Coordinates of C-alpha atoms (C1' of nucleotides) and ligand atoms in Angstrom, one line a residue:
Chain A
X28 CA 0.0 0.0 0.0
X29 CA 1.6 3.1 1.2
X30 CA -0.1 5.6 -1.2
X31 CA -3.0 5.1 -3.6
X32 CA -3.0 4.4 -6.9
X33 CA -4.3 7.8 -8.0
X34 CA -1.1 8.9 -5.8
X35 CA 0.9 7.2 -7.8
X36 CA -0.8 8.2 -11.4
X37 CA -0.8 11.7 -10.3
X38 CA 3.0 11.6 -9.5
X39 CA 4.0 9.9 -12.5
X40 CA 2.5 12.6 -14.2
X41 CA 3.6 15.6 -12.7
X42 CA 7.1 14.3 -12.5
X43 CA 6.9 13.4 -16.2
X44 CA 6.0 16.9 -17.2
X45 CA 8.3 18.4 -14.9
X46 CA 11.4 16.8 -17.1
X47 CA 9.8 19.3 -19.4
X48 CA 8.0 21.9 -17.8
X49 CA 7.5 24.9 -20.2
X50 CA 6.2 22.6 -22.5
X51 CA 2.8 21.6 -23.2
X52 CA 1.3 18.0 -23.2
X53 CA -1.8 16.8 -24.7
X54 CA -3.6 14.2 -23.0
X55 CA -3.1 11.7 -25.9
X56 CA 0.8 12.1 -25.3
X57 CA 0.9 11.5 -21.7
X58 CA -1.1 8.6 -22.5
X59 CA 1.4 7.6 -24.6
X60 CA 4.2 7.6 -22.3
X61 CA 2.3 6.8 -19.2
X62 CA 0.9 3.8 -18.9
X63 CA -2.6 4.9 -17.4
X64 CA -6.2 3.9 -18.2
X65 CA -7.0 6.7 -20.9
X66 CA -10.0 7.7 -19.7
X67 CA -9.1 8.1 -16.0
X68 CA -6.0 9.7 -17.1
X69 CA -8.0 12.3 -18.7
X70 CA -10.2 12.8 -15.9
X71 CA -7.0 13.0 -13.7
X72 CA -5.7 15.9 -15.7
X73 CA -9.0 17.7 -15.1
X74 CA -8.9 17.3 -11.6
X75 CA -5.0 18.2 -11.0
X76 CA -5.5 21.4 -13.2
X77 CA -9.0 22.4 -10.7
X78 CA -6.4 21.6 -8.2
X79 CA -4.6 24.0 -9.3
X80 CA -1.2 22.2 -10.4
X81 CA -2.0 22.8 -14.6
X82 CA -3.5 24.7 -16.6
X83 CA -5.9 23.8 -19.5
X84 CA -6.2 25.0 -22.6
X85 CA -9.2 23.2 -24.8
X86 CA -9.8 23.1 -28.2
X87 CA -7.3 21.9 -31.5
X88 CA -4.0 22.9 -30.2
X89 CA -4.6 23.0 -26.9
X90 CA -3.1 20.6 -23.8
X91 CA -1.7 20.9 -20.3
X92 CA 1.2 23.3 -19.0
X93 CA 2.5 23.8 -15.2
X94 CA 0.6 26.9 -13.4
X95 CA 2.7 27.6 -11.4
X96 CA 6.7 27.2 -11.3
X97 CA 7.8 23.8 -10.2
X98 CA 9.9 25.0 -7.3
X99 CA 6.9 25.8 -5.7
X100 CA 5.1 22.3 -6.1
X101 CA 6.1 19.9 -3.2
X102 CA 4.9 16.3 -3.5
X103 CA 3.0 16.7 -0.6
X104 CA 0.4 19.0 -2.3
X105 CA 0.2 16.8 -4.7
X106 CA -0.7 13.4 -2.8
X107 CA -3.1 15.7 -0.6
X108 CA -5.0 17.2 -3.6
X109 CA -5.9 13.2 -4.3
X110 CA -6.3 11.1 -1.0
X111 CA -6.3 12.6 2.7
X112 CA -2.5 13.1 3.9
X113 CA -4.4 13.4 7.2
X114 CA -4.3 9.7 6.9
X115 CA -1.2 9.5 6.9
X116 CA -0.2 11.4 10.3
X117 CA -2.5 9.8 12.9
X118 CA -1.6 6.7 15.3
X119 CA -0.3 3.6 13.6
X120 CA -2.9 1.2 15.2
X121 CA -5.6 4.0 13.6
X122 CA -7.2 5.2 16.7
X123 CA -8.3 8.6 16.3
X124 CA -7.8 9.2 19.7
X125 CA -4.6 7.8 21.5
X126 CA -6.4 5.7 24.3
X127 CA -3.7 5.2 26.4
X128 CA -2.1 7.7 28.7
X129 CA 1.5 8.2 27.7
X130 CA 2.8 6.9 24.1
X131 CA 2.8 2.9 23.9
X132 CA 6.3 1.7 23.3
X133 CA 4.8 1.0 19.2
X134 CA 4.7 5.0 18.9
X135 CA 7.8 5.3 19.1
X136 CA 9.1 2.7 16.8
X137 CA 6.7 4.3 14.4
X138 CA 7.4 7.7 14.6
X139 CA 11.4 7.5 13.0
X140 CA 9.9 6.1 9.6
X141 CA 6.3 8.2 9.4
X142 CA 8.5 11.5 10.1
X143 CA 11.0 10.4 7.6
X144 CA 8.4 10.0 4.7
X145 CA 6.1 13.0 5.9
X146 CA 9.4 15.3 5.7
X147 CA 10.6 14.0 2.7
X148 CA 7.2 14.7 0.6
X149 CA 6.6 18.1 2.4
X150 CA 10.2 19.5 1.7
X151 CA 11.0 18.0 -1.8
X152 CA 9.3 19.6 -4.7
X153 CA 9.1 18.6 -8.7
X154 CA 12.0 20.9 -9.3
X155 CA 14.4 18.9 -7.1
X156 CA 13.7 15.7 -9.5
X157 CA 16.2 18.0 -11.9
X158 CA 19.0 18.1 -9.7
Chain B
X9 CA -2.9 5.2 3.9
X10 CA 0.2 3.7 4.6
X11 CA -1.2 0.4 5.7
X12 CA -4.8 -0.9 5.4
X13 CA -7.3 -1.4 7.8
X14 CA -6.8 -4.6 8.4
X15 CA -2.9 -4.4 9.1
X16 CA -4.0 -1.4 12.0
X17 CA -6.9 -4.3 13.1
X18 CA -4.1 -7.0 13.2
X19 CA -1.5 -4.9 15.1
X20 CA -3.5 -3.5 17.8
X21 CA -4.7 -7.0 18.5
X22 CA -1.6 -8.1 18.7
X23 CA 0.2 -5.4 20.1
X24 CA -3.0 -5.7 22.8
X25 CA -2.2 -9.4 23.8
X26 CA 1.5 -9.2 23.6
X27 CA 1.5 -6.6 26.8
X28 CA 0.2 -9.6 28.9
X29 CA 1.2 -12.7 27.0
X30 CA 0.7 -15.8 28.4
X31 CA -2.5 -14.9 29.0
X32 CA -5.2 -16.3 27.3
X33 CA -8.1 -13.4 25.8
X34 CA -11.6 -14.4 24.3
X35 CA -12.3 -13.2 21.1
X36 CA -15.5 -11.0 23.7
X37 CA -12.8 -9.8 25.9
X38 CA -10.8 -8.3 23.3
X39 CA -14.0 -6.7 21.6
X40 CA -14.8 -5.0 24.7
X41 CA -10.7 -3.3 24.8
X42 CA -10.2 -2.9 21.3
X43 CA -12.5 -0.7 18.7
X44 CA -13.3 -2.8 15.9
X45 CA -16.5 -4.0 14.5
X46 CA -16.9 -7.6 16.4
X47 CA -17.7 -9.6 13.7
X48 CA -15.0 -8.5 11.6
X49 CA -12.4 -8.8 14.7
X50 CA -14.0 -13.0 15.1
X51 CA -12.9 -13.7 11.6
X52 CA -9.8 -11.7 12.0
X53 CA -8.7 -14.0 14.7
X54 CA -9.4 -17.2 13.4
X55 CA -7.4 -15.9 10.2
X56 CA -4.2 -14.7 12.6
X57 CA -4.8 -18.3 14.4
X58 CA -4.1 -19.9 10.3
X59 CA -1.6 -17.9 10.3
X60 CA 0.3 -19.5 13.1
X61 CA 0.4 -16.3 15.4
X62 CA -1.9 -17.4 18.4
X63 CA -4.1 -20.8 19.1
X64 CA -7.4 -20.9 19.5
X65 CA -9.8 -23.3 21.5
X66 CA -13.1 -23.7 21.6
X67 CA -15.7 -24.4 23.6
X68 CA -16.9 -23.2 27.4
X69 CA -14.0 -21.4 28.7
X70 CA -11.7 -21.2 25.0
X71 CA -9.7 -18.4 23.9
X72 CA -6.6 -17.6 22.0
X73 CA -3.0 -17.6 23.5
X74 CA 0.3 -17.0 21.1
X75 CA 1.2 -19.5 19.5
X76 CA 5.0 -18.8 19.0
X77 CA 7.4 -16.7 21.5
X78 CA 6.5 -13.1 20.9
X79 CA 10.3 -12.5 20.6
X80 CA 9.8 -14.4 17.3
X81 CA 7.5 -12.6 15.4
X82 CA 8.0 -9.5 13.7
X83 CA 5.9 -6.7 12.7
X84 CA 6.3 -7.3 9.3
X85 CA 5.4 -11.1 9.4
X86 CA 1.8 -9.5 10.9
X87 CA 1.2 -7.0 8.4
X88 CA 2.4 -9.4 5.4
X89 CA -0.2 -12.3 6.9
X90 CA -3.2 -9.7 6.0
X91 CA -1.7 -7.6 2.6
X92 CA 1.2 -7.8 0.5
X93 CA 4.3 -6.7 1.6
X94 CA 5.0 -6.7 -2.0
X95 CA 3.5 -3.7 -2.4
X96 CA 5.6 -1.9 -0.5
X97 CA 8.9 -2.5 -2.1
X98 CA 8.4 -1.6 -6.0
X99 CA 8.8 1.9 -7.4
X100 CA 6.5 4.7 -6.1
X101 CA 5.5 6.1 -9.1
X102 CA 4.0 2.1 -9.2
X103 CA 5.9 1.0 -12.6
X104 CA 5.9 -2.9 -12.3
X105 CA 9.7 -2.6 -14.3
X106 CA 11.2 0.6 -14.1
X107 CA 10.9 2.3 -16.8
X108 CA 14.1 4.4 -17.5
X109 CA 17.6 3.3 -17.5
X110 CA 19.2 4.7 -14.6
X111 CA 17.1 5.7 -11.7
X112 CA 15.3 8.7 -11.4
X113 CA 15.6 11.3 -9.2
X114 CA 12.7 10.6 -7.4
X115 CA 14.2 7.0 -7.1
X116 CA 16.3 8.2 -4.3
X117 CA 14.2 10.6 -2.8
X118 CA 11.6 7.9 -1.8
X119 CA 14.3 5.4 -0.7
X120 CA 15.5 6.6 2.5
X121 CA 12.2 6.8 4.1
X122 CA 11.0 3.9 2.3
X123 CA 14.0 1.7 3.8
X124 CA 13.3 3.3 7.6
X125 CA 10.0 2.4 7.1
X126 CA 11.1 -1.8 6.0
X127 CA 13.4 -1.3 8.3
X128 CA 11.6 -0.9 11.0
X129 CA 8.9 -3.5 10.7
X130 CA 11.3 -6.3 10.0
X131 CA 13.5 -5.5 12.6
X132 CA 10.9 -4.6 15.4
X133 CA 9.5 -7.9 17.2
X134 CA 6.1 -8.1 19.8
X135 CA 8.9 -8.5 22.3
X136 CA 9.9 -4.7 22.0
X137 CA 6.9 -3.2 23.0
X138 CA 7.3 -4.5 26.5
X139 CA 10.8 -2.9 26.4
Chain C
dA10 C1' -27.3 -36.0 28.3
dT11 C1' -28.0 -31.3 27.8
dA12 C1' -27.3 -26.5 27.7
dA13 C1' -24.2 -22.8 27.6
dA14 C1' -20.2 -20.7 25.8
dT15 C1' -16.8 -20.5 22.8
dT16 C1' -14.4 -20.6 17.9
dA17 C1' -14.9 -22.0 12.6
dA18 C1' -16.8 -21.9 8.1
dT19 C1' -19.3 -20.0 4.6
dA20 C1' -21.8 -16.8 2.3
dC21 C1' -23.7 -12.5 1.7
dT22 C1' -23.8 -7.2 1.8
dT23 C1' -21.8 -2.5 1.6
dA24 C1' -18.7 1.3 0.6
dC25 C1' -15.4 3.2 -2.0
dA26 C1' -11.4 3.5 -5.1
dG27 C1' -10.6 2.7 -9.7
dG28 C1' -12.1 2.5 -14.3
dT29 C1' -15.4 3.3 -18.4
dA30 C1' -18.9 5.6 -21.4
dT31 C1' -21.4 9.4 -23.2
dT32 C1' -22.3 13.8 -24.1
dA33 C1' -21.1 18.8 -23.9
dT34 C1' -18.0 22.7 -24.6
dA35 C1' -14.2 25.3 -26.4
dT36 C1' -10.6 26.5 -29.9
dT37 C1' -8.5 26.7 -34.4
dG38 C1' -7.2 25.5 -39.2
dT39 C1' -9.4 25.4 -43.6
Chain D
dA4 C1' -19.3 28.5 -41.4
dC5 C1' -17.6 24.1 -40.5
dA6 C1' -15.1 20.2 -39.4
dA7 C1' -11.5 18.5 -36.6
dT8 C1' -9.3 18.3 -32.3
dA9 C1' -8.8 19.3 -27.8
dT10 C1' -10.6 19.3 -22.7
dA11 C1' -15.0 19.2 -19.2
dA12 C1' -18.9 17.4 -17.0
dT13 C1' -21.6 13.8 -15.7
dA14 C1' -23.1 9.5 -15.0
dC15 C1' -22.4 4.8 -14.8
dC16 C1' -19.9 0.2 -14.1
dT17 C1' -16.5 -2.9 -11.6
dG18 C1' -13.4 -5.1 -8.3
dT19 C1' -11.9 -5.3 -3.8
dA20 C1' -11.5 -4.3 1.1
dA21 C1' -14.4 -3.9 4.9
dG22 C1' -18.2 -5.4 7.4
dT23 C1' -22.4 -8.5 8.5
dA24 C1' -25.3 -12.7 9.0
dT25 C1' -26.1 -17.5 9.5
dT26 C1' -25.1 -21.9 10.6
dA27 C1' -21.8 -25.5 12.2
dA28 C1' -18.4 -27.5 15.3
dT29 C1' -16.1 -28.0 19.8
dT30 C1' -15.6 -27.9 24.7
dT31 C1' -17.1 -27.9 29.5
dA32 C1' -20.1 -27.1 33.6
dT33 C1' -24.1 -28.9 35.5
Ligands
SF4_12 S1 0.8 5.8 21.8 FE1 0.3 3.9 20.7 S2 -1.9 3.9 20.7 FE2 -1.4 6.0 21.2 S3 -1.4 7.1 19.3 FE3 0.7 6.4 19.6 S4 0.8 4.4 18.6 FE4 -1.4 4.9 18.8
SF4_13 S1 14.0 5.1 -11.0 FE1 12.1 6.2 -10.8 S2 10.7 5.2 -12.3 FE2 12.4 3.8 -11.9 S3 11.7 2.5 -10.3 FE3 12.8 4.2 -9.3 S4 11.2 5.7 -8.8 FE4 10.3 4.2 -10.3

DNA sequence: ATAAATTAATACTTACAGGTATTATATTGT
DNA sequence: ACAATATAATACCTGTAAGTATTAATTTAT
């Protein structure tokens, strides 16, 4: 598991584009390169560019381009604009509440690897990919 | 996400018994500590008793005990026994093969927490919560 | 023996993520 | 103007994890 497939989809294309940011990519071509279900693909792009992430341009030439510049998009963002990274912070045993006084010894062997994934995805953006 | 449901359900069971092992817990007794749906914990148990984790018995005054040491089993032998720990090893952008020659830069961004997070689990036994 | 208390097996239902289909809307080359 | 080529909106379908229901089997106290 770890993150959703849509995660996943929505990364893959972000980071694709971001090898060429500037440039502008029809959904056809990303299908192309990708290898996601067409039409969810498309309906994909739709929601990341609501989200905010591209921008759309319809019609015979038209396609996806960045919004924004891609220092400015961390990965984080991204995985929250498709599943809850809420989900992702809360107790490993997934009580909403802790039900125990003080930390069980199991919140502590969990914290080192949940704080190392949190801070990697909330400091690391798509421009770092071009390092 | 991170892990599903049923790998939280599993652990907190576990986790739950291993703090007085020895003793023996009634699939009612453990309904009444832990929050999970009761029916769904029953069938849980009798699957973590398959798995070789506890013994059950039946009958008038039956429960489950652990099966093995809890020195012995590791959190990742729990988790894999209710998903695939498969899942959790491939490529984050979830390519099957790996699509480029050399590995992308996002390739190492995702493997150090990725590797704390293995890490951990297959390192980490029942035995250390009581530590 | 019988009844009570437990787990086991099996099948069914529900909720939701993932995927598909259809139709509408916008842009542009001719 | 019109046809071609894009994305947008909306609704529907599907597979799987999660949850529920029913009945069977086992043990033990009385
Ligand atoms: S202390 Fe244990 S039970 Fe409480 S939130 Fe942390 S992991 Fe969960
Ligand atoms: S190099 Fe990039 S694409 Fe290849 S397996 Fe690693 S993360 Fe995935």
């Amino acid at each position: 598991m770890f993150i959703s497939k849509t995660s996943e989809y929505a990364l893959r294309i972000l980071t694709y584009m971001a090898l060429n940011n500037e440039t502008q990519f029809s959904a056809q071509s990303l299908y192309e390169e990708l290898e996601i279900p067409k039409r969810y693909l498309m309906r994909l792009l739709t929601d990341l560019s609501k989200s905010g992430f591209i921008n759309a341009t319809r019609g015979r030439s038209g396609g996806y381009v960045f919004a924004r510049p891609i220092e400015t998009i961390y990965f984080s963002e991204i995985i929250n604009s498709v599943e809850d990274l809420q989900s992702f912070e809360g107790c490993v045993l997934g009580n909403s509440v802790c039900p125990v006084d003080k930390p069980c010894a199991l919140h502590h062997i969990w914290e080192k690897p949940k704080q190392a994934f949190l801070e990697t995805i909330k400091t690391t953006t798509l421009a770092d990919l071009l390092l």
